[in-house]
PDB file of C-alpha atoms in Angstrom:
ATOM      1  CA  UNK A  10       0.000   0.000   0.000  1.00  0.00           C
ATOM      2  CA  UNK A  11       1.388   3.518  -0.818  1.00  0.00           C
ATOM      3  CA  UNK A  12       1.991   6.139   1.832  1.00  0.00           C
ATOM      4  CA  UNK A  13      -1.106   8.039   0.502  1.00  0.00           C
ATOM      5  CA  UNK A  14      -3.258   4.898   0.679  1.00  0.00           C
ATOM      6  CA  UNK A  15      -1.815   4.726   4.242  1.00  0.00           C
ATOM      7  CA  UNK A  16      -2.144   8.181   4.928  1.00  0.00           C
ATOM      8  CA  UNK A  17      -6.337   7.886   4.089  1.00  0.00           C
ATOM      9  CA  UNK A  18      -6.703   4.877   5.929  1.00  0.00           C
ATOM     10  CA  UNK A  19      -5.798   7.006   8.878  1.00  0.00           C
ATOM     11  CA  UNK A  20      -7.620   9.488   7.818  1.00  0.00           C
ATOM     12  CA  UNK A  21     -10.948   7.581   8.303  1.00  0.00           C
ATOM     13  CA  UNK A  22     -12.928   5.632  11.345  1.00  0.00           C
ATOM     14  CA  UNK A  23     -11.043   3.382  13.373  1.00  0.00           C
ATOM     15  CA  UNK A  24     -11.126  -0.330  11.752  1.00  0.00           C
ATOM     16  CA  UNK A  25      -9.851  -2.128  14.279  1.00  0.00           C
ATOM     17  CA  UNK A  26     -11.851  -4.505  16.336  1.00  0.00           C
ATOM     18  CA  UNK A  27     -11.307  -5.102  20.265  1.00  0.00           C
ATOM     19  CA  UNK A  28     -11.201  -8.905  21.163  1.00  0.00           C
ATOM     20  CA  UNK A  29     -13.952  -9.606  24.070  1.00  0.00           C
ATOM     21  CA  UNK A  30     -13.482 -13.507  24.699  1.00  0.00           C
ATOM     22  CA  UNK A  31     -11.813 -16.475  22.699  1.00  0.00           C
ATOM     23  CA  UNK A  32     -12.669 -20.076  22.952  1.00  0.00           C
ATOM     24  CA  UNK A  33     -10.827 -22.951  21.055  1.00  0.00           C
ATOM     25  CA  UNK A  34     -13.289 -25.149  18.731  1.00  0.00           C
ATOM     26  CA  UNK A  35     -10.753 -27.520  17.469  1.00  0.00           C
ATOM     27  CA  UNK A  36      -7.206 -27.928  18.536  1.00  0.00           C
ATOM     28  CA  UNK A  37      -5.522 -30.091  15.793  1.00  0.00           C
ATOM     29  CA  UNK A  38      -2.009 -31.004  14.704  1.00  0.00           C
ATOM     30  CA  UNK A  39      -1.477 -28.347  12.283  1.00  0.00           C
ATOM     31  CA  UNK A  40      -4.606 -26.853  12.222  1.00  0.00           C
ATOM     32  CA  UNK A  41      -6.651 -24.587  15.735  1.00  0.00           C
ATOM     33  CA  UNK A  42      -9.925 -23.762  15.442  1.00  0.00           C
ATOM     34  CA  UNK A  43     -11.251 -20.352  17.372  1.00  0.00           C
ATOM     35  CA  UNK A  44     -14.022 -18.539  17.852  1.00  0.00           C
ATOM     36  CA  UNK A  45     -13.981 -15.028  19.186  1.00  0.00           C
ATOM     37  CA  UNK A  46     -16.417 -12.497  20.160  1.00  0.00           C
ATOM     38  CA  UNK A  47     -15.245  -9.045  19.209  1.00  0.00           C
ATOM     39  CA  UNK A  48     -16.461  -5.628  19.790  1.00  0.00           C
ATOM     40  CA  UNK A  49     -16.560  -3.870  16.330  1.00  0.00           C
ATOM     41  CA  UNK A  50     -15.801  -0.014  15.811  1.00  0.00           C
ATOM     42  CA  UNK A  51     -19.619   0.836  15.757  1.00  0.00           C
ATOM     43  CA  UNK A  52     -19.300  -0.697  19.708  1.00  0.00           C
ATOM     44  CA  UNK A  53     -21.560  -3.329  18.514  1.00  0.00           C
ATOM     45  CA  UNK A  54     -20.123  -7.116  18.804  1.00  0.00           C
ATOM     46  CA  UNK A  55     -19.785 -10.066  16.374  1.00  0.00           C
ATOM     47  CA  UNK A  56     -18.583 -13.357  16.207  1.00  0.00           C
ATOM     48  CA  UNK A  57     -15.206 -14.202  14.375  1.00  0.00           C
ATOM     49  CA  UNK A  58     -14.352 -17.651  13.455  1.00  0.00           C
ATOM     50  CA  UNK A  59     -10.818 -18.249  12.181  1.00  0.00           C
ATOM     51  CA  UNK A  60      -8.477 -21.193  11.712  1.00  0.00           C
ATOM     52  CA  UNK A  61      -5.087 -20.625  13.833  1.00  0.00           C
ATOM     53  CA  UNK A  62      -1.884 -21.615  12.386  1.00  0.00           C
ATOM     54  CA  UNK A  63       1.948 -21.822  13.090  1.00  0.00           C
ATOM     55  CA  UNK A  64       3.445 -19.623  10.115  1.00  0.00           C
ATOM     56  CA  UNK A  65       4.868 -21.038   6.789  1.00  0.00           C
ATOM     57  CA  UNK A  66       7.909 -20.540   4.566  1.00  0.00           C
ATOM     58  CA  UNK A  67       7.713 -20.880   0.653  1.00  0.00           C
ATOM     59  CA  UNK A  68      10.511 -20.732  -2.229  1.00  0.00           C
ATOM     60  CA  UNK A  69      11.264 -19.532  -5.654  1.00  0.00           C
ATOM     61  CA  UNK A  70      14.453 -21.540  -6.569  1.00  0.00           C
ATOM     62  CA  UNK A  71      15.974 -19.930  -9.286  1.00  0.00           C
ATOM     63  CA  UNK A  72      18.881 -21.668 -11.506  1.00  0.00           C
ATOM     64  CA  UNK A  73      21.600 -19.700 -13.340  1.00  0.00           C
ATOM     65  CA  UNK A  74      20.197 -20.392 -16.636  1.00  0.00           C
ATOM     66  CA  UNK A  75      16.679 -18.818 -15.493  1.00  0.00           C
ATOM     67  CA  UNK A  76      14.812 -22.088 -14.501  1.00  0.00           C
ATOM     68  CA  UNK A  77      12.152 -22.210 -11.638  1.00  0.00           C
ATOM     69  CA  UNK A  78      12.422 -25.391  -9.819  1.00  0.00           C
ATOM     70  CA  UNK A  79       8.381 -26.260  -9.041  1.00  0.00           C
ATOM     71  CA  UNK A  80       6.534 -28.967  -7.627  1.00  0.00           C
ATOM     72  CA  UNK A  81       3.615 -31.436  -8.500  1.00  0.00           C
ATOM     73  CA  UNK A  82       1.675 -32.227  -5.243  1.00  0.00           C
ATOM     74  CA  UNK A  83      -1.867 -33.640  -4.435  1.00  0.00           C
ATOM     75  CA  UNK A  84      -3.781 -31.759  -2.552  1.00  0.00           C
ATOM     76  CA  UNK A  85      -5.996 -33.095  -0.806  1.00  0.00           C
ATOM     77  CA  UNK A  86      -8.795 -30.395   0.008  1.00  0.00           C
ATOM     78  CA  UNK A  87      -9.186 -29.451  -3.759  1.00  0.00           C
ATOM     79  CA  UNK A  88      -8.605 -33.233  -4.936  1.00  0.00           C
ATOM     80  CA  UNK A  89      -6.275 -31.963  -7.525  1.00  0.00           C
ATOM     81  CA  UNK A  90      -2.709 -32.085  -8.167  1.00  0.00           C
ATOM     82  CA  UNK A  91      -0.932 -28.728  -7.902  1.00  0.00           C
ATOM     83  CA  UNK A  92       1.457 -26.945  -9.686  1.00  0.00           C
ATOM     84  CA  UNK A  93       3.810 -24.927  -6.779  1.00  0.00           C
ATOM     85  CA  UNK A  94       7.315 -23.453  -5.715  1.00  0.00           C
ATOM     86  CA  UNK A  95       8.447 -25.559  -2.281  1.00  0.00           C
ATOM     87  CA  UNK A  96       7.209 -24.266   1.016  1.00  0.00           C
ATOM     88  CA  UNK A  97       6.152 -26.125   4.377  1.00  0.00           C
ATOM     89  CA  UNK A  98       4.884 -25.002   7.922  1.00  0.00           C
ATOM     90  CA  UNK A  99       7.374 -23.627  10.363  1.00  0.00           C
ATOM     91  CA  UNK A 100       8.283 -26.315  13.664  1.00  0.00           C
ATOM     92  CA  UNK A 101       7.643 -23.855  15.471  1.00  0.00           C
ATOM     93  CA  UNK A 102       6.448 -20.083  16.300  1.00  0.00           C
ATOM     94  CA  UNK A 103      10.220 -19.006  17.195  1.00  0.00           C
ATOM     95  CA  UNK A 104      11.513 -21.142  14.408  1.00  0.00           C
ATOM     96  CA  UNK A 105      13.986 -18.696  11.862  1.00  0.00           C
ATOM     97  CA  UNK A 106      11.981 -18.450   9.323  1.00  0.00           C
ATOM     98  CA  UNK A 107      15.212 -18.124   6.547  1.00  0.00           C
ATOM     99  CA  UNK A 108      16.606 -21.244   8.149  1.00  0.00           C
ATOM    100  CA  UNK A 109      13.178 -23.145   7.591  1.00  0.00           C
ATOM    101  CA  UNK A 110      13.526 -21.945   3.877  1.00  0.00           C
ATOM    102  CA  UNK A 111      16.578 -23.572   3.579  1.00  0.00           C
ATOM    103  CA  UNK A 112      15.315 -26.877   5.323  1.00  0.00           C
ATOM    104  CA  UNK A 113      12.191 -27.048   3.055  1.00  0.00           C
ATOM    105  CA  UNK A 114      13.892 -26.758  -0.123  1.00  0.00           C
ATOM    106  CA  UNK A 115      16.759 -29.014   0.781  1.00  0.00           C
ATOM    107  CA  UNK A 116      13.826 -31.709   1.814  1.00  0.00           C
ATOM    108  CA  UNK A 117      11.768 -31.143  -1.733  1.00  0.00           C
ATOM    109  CA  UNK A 118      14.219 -30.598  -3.716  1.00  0.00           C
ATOM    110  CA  UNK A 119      17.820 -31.671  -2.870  1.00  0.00           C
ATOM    111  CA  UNK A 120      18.420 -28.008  -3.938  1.00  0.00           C
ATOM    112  CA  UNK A 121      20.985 -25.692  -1.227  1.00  0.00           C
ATOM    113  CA  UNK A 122      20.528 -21.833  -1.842  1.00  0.00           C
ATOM    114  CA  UNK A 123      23.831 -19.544  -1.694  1.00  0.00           C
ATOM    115  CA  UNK A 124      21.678 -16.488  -1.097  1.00  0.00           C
ATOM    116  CA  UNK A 125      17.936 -16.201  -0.031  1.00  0.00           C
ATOM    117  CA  UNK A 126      16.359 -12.742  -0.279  1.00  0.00           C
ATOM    118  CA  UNK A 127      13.063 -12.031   0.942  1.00  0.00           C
ATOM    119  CA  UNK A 128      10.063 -10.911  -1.028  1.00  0.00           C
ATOM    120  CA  UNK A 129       7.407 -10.530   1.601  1.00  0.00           C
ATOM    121  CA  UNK A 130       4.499 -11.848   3.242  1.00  0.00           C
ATOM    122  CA  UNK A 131       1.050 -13.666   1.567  1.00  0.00           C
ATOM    123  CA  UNK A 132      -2.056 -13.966   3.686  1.00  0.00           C
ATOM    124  CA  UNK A 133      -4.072 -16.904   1.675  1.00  0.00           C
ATOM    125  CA  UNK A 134      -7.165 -16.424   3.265  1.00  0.00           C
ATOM    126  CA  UNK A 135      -7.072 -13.387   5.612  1.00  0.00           C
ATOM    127  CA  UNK A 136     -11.015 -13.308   6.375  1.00  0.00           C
ATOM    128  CA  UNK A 137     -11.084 -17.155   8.112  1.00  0.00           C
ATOM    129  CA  UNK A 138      -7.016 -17.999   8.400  1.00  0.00           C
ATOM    130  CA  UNK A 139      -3.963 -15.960  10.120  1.00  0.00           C
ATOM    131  CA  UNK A 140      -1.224 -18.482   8.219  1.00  0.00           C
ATOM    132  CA  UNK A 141       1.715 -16.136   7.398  1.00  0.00           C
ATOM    133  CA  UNK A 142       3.901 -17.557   4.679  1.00  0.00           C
ATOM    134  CA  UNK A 143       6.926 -15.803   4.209  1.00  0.00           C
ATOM    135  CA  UNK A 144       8.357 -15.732   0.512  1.00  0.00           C
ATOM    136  CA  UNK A 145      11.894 -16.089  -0.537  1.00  0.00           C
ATOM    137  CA  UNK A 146      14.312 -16.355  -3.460  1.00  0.00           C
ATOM    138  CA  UNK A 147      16.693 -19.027  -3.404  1.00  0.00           C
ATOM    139  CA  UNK A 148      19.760 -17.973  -5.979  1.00  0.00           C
ATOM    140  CA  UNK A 149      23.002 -19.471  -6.255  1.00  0.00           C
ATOM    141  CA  UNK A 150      21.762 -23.382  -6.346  1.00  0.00           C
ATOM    142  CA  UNK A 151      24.044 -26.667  -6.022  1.00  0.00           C
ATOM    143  CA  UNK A 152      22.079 -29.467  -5.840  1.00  0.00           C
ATOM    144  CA  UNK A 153      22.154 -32.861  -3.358  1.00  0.00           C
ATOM    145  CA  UNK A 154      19.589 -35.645  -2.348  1.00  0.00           C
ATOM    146  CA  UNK A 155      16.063 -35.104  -1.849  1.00  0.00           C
ATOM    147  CA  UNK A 156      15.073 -36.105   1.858  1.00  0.00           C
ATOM    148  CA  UNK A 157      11.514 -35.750   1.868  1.00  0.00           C
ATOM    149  CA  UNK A 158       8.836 -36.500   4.663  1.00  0.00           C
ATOM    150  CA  UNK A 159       7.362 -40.478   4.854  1.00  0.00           C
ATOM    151  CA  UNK A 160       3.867 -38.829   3.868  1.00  0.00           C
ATOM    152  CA  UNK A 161       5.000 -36.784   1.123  1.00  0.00           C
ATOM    153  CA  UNK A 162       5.106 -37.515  -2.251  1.00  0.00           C
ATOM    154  CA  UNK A 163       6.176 -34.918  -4.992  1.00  0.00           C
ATOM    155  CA  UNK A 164       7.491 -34.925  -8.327  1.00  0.00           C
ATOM    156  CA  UNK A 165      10.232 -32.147  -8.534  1.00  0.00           C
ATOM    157  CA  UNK A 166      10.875 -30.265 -12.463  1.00  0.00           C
ATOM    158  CA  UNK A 167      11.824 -27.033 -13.863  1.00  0.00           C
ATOM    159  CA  UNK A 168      10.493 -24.488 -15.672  1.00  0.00           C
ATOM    160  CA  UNK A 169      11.884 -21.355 -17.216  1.00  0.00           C
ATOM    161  CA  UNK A 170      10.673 -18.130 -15.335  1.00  0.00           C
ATOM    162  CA  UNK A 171       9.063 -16.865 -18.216  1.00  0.00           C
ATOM    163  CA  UNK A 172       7.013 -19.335 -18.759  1.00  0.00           C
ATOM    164  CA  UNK A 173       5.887 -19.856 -15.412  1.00  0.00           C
ATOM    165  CA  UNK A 174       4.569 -16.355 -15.740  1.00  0.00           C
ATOM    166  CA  UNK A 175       2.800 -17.046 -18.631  1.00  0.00           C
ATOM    167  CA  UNK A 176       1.256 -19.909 -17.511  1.00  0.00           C
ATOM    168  CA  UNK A 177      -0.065 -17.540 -14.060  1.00  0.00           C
ATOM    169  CA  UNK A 178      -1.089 -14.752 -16.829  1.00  0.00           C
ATOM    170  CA  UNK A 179      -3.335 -17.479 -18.905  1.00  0.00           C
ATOM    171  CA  UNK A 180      -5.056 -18.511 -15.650  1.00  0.00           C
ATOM    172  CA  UNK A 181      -3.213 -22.163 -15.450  1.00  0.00           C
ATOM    173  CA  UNK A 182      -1.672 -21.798 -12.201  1.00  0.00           C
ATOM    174  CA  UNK A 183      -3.910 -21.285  -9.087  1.00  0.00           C
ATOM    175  CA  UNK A 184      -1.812 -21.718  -6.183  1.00  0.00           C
ATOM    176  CA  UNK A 185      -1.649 -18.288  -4.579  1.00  0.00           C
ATOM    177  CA  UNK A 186       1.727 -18.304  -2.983  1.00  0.00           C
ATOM    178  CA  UNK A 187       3.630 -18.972  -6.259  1.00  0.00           C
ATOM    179  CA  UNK A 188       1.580 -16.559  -7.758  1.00  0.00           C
ATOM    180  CA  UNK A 189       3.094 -13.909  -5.909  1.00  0.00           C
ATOM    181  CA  UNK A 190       6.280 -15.082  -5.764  1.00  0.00           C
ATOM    182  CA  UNK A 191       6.914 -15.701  -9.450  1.00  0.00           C
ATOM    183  CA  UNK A 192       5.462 -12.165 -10.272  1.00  0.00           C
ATOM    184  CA  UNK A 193       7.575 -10.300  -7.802  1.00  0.00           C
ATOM    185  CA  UNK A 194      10.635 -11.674  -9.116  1.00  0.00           C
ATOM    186  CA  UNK A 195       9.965 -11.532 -12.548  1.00  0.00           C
ATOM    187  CA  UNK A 196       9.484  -7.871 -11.950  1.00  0.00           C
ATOM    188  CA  UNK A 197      12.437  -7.510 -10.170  1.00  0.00           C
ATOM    189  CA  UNK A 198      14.151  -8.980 -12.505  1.00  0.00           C
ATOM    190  CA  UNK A 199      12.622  -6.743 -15.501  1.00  0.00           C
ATOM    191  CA  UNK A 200      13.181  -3.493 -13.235  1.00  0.00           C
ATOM    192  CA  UNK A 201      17.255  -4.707 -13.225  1.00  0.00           C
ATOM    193  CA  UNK A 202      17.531  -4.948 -16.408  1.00  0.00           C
ATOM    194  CA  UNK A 203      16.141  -1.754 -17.085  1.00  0.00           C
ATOM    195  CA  UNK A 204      18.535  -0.597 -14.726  1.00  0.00           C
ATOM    196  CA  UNK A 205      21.497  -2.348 -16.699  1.00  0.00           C
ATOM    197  CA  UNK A 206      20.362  -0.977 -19.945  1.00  0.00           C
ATOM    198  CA  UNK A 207      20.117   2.703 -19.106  1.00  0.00           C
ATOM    199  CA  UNK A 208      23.313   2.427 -17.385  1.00  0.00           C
ATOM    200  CA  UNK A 209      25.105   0.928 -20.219  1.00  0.00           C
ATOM    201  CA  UNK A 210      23.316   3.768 -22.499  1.00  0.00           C
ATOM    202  CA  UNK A 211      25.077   6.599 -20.379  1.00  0.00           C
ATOM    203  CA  UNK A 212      28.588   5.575 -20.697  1.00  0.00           C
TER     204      UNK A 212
END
């Protein structure tokens, strides 16, 4: 959001809504249920209903010669296999989140980043889930053995960045998280070059 945006958000009524009581509805392995009363900004109160979860890392691996490395998982809720970058849940809520990068594309991929650089956070589902999943780049790639969990089956392939964005553009690609990911660096990317080639024009 730009500073303006920012700056008229403040300027109008206070959004923010005061929690009144909590009360767990499920407590799972990955997944906690809640359901809170909150007072809203009018003073009147409501009932939220969210699903509570540890936090979440995902990847873009990016090769020298421009290749994404993605994934082809089931998953389960949609009964569908998936086209995504590597990610998994944090162990924890104090777990570093870069070192849990590194973990979950070692695991998935057998790949081991030189350099990570972060792109930012994606809410999924902000209205009914408060998973954060923190996006990286992975540059700078050697490559070793896959070690991935007993209950998790993928099959790991490449695909050049541009392509990958075309495939988001045409509406191929749903999963949100490599949505994002792809598109930032791909801009990035574009926004260097730009920078390389007006550079190179002034000397």
């Amino acid at each position: 959001m730009s500073e303006k945006l920012l700056s008229e958000v403040d300027d109008r009524m206070d959004l923010e809504e005061q929690r009144l009581s909590s009360e767990s509805i499920f407590d799972g392995v990955v997944l906690h249920v809640r359901c809170d009363r909150v007072q809203l900004p009018n003073g009147r109160e409501a009932v939220r209903e969210y699903v509570h979860h540890v936090g979440a890392v995902a990847v873009l691996p990016l090769t020298d010669e421009g290749e994404v490395i993605l994934e082809r998982q089931f998953r389960y809720p949609y009964g569908d296999i998936l086209v995504e970058i590597p990610a998994g849940k944090l162990n924890s809520p104090e777990e570093d989140p870069r070192k849990a990068a590194l973990r979950e594309l070692r695991e998935e991929t057998g790949a081991v980043a030189a350099e990570l650089t972060y792109l930012g956070d994606f809410y999924g589902s902000p209205a009914i889930l408060d998973e954060r999943i923190r996006l990286y780049l992975a540059t700078g790639l050697t490559f070793t053995e896959q070690q991935t969990d007993d209950d998790e089956f993928l099959e790991v392939f490449r695909m050049p960045l541009d392509a990958l964005v075309e495939e988001i553009m045409s509406g191929n690609l749903p999963d949100g998280k490599t949505q994002v990911a792809a598109l930032r660096v791909w801009a990035m990317l574009k926004e260097k070059e730009k920078e390389n080639v007006n550079y190179e024009a002034q000397l």
